[in-house]
mmCIF file of C-alpha atoms in Angstrom:
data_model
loop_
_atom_site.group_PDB
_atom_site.id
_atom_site.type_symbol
_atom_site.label_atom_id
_atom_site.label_comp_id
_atom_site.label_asym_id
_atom_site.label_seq_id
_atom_site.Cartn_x
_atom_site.Cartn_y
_atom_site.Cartn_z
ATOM 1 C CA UNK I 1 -50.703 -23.237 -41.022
ATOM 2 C CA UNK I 2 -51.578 -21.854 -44.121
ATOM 3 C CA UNK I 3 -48.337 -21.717 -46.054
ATOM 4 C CA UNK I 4 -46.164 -24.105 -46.827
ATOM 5 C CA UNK I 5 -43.662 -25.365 -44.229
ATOM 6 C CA UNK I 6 -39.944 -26.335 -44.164
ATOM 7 C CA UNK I 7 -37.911 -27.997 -41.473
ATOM 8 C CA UNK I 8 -35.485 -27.147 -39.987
ATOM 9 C CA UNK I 9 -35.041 -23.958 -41.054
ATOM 10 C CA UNK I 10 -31.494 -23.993 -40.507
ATOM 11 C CA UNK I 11 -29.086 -26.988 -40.411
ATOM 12 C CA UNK I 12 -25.044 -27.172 -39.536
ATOM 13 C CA UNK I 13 -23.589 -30.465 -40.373
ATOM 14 C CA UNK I 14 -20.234 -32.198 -40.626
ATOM 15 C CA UNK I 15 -19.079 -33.379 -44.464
ATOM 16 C CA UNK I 16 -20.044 -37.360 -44.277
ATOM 17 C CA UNK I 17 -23.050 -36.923 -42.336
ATOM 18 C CA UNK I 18 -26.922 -37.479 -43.882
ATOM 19 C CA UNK I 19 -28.971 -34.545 -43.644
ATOM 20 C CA UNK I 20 -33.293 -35.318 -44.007
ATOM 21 C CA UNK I 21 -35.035 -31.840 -44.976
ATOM 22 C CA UNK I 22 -39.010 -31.845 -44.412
ATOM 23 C CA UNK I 23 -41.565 -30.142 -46.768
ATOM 24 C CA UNK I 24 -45.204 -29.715 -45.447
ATOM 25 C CA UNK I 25 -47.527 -28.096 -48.369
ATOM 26 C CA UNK I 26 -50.503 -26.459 -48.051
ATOM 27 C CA UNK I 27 -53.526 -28.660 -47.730
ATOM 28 C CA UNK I 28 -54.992 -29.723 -51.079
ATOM 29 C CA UNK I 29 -52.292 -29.169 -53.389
ATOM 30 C CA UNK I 30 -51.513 -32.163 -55.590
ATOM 31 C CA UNK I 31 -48.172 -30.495 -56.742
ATOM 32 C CA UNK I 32 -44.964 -30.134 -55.298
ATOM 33 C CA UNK I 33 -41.396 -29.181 -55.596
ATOM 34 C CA UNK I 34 -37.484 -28.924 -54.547
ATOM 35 C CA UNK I 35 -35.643 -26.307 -55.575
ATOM 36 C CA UNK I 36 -31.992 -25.609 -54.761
ATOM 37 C CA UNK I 37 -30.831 -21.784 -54.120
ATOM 38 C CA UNK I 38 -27.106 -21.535 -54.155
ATOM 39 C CA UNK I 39 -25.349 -17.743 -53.856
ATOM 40 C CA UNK I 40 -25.332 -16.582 -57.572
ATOM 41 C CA UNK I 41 -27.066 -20.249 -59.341
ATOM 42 C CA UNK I 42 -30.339 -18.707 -59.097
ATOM 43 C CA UNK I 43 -33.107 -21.557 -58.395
ATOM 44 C CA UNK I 44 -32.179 -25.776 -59.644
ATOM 45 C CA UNK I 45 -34.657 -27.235 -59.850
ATOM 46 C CA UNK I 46 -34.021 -30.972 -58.229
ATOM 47 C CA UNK I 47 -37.450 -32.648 -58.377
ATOM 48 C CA UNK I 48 -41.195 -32.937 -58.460
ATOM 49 C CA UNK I 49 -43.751 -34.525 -57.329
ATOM 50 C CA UNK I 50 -47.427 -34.357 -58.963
ATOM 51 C CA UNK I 51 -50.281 -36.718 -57.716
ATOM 52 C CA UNK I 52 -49.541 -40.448 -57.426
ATOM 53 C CA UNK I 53 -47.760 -40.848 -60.928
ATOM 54 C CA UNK I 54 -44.048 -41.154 -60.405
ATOM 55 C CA UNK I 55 -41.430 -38.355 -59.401
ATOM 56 C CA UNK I 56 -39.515 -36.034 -62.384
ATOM 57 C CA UNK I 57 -36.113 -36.621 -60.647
ATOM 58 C CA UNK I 58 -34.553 -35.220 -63.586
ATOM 59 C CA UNK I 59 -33.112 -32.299 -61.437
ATOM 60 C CA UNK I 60 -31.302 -34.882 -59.133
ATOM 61 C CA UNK I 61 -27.522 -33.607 -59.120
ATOM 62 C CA UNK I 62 -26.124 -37.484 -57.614
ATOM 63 C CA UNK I 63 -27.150 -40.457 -56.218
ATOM 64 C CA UNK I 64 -26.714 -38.993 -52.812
ATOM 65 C CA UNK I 65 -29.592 -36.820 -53.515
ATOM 66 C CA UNK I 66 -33.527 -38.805 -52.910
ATOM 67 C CA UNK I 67 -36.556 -37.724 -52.267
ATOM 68 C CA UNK I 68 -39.894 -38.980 -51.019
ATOM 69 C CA UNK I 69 -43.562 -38.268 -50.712
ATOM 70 C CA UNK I 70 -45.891 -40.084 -48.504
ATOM 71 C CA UNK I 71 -49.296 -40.308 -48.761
ATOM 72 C CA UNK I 72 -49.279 -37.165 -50.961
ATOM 73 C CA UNK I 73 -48.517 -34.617 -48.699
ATOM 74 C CA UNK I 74 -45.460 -34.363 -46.849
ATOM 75 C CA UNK I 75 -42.107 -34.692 -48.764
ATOM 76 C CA UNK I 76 -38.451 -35.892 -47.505
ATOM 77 C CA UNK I 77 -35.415 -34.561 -49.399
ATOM 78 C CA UNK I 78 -32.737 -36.629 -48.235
ATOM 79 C CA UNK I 79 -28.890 -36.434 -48.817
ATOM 80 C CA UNK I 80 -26.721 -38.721 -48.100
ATOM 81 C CA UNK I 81 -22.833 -38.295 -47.401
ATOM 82 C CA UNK I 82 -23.112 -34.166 -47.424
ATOM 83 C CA UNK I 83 -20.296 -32.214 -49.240
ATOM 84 C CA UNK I 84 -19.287 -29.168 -49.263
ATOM 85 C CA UNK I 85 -21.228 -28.059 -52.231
ATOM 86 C CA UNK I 86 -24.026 -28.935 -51.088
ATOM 87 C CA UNK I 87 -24.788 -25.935 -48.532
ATOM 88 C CA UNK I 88 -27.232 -23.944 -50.197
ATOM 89 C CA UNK I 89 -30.870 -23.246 -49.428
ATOM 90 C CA UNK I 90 -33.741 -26.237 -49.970
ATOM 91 C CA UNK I 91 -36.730 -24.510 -51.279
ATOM 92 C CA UNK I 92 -39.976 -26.401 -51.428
ATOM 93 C CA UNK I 93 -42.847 -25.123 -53.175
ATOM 94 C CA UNK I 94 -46.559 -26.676 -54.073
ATOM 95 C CA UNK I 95 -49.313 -25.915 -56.128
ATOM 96 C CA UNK I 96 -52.723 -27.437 -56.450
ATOM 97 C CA UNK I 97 -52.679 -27.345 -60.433
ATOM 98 C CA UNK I 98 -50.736 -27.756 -63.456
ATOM 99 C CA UNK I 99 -50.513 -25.925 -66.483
ATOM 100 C CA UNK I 100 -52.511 -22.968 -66.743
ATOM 101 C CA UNK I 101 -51.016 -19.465 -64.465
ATOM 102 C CA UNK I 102 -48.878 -22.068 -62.861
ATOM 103 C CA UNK I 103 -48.460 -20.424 -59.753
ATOM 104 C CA UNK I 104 -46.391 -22.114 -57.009
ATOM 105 C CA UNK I 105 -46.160 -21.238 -53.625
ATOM 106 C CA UNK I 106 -43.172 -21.210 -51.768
ATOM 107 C CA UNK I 107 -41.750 -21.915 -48.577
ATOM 108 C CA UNK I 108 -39.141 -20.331 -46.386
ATOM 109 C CA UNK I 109 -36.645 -22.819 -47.012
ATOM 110 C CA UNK I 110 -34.069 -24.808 -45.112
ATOM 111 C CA UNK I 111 -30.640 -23.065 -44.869
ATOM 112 C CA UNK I 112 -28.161 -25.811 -45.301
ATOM 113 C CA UNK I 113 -24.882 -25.679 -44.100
ATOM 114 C CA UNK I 114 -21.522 -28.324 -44.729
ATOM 115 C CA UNK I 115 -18.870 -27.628 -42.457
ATOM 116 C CA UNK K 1 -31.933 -26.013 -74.139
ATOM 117 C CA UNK K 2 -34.070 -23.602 -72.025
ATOM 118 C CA UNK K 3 -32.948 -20.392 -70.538
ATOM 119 C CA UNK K 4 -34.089 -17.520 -69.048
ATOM 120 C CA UNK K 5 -31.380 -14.623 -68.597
ATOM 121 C CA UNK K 6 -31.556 -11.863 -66.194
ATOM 122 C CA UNK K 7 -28.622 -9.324 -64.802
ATOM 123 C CA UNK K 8 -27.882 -10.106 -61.626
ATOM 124 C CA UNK K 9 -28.125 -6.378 -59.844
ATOM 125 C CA UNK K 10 -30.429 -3.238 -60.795
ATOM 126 C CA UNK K 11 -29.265 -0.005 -58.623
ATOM 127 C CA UNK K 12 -32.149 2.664 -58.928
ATOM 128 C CA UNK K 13 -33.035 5.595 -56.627
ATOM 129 C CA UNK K 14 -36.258 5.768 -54.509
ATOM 130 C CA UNK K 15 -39.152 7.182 -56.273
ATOM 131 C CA UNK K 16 -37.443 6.698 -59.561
ATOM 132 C CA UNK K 17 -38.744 3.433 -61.591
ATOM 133 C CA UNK K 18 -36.995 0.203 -61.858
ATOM 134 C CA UNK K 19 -36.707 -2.098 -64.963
ATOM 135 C CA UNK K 20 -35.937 -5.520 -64.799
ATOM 136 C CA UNK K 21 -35.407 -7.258 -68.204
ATOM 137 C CA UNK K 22 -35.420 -11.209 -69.182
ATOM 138 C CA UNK K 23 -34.717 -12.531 -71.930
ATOM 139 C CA UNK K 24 -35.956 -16.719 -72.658
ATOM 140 C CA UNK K 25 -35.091 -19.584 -75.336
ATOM 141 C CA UNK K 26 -38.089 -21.325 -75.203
ATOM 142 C CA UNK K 27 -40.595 -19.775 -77.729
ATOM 143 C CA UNK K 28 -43.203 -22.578 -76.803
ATOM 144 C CA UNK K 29 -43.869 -20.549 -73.644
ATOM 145 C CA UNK K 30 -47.343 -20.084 -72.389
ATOM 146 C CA UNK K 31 -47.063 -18.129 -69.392
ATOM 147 C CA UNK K 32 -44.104 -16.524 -68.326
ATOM 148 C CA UNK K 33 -43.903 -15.103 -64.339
ATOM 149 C CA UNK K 34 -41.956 -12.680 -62.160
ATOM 150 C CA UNK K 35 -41.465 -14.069 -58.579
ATOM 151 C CA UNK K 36 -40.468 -11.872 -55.471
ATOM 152 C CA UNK K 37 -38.161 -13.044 -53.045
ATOM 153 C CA UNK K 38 -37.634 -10.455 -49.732
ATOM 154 C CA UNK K 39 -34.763 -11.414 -47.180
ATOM 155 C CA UNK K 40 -34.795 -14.698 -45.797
ATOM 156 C CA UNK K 41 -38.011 -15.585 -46.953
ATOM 157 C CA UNK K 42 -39.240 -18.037 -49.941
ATOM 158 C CA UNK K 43 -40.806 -16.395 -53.203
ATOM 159 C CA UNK K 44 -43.686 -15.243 -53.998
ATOM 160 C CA UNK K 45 -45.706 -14.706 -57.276
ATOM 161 C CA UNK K 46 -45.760 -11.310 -58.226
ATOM 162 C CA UNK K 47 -47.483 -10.897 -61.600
ATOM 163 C CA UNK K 48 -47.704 -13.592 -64.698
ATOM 164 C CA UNK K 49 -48.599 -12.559 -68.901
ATOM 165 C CA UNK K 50 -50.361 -14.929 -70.827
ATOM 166 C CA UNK K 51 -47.910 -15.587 -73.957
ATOM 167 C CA UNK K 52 -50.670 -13.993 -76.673
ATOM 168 C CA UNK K 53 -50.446 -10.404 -74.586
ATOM 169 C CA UNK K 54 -48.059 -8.041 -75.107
ATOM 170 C CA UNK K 55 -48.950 -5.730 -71.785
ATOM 171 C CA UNK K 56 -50.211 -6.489 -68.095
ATOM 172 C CA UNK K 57 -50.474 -3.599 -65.463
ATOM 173 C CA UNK K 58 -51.206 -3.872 -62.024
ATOM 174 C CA UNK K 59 -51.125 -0.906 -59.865
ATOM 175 C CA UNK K 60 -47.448 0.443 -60.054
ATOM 176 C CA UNK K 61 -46.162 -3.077 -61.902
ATOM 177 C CA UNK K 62 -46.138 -3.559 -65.552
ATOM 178 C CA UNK K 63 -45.335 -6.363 -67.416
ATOM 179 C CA UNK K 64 -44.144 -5.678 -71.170
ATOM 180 C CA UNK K 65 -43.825 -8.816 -73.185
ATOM 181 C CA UNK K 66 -41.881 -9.147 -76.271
ATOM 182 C CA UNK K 67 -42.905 -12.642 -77.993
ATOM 183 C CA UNK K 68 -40.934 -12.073 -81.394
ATOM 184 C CA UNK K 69 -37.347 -10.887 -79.231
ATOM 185 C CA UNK K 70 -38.249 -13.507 -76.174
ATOM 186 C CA UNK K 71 -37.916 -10.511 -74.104
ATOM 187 C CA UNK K 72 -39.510 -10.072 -70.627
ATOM 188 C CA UNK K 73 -39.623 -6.751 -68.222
ATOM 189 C CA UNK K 74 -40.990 -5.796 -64.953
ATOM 190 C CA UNK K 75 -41.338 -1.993 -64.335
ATOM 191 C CA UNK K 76 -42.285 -0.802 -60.804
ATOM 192 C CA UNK K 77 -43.165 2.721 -60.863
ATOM 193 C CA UNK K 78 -42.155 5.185 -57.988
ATOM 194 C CA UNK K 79 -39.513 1.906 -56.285
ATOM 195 C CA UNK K 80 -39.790 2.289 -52.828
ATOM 196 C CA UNK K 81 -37.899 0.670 -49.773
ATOM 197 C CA UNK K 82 -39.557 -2.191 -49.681
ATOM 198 C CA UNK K 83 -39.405 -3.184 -53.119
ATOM 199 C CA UNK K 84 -36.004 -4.284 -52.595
ATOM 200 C CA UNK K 85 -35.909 -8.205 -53.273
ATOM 201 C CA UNK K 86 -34.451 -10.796 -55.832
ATOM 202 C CA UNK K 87 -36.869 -10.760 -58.277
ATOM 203 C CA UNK K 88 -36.944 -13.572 -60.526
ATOM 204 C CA UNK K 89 -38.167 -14.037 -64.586
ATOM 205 C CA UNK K 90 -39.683 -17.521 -64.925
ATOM 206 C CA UNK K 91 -41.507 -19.485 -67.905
ATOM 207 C CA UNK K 92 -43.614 -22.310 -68.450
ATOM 208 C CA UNK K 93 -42.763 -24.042 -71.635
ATOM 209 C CA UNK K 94 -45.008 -27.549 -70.536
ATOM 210 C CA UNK K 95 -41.997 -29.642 -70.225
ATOM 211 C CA UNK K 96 -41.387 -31.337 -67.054
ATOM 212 C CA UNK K 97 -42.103 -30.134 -63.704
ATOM 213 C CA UNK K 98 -44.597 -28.087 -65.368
ATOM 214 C CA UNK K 99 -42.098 -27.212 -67.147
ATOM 215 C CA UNK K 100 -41.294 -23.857 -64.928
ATOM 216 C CA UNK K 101 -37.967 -22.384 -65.955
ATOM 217 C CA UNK K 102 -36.016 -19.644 -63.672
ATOM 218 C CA UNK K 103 -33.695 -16.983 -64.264
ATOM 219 C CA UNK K 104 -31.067 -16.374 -61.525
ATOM 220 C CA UNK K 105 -32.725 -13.479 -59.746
ATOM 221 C CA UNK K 106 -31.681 -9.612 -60.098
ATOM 222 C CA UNK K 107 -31.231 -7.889 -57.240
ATOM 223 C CA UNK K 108 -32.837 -3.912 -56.636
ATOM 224 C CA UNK K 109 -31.301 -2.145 -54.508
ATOM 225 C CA UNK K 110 -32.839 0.839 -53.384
ATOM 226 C CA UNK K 111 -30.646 4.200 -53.213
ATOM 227 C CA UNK K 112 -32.554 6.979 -50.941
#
């Protein structure tokens, strides 16, 4: 497609369990992003990748929280041991340049949800 | 540290114009962005300002930017229906992740 992608779009799971959310970007673009979208938080950012130089994790809330990017295109978030607090919506974005107009594009997200 | 401040809801009547205000920390900003986000869906770019404008219309948007109060606003002239969204203020200071800063989103509701 042309957008970007997310998988699943929606996810149940039982506190404890590991939960692997999938980003596809569009073709080309060297950029991309997690963001976090929790009911009234507005958008975390959690962490970016740009090219083959390393990942900002900055964003990272715990250890339980990792992310990968293989071959430069698709990205992994992965979190380990879900809580509670963690049901929110995964938004990846990507962008094929830095700086200038900085325009990212977004996709649907994965709806994540911690019984 | 940076922030960028928006209210959360913005009630207006159809045909009437909305006004969505931001307000940012960061006066290193170069661009600063309003996003759209519809129902379910992820967001979308609506409009950016370069940091050395002060105005930026397109169609029934227009973006006022004051540099010297750090103060952002979107006005969509005659709101309809299907203007209602999150819309969120966002800047880009050059930090990390290019450096891409966002508010929390208002909400416009649309009255008919």
């Amino acid at each position: 497609g042309a957008g970007v992608s997310q998988s699943p779009s929606n996810k149940v799971t039982e506190k404890g369990k590991d939960v692997e959310l999938r980003c596809d970007p569009i073709s080309g673009h060297t950029a991309l992003y997690w963001y976090r979208q929790s009911l009234g938080q507005g958008l975390e950012f959690l962490i970016y990748f740009q090219g083959n130089s390393a990942p900002d994790k900055s964003g990272l809330p715990s250890d339980r929280f990792s992310a990968e990017r293989t071959g430069g295109s698709v990205s992994t978030l992965t979190i380990q041991r879900t809580q509670q607090e963690d049901s929110a919506v995964y938004l990846c974005a990507s962008s094929f340049r830095t700086g200038a107009a900085g325009e990212l594009f977004f996709g649907e997200g994965s709806r994540l949800t911690v019984l | 540290g940076e922030d960028v401040e928006q209210s959360l809801f913005l009630s207006v009547r159809e045909g009437d114009s909305s006004v969505i205000n931001c307000t940012y920390t960061d006066s290193s900003s170069t661009y600063l962005y309003w996003y759209k986000q519809e129902p379910g869906a992820g967001l979308q770019l609506l409009t950016y300002i370069f940091s050395n404008m002060d105005m930026k219309q397109d169609q029934r948007l227009t973006v006022l930017l004051n540099k010297k109060d750090k103060h952002l606003s979107l006005r969509i002239a005659d709101t309809q229906t299907g203007d209602s969204a999150i819309y969120f203020c966002a800047e880009n200071s050059g930090g990390g992740a290019d450096g891409l800063t966002f508010g929390k989103g208002t909400h416009l509701i649309i009255q008919p």
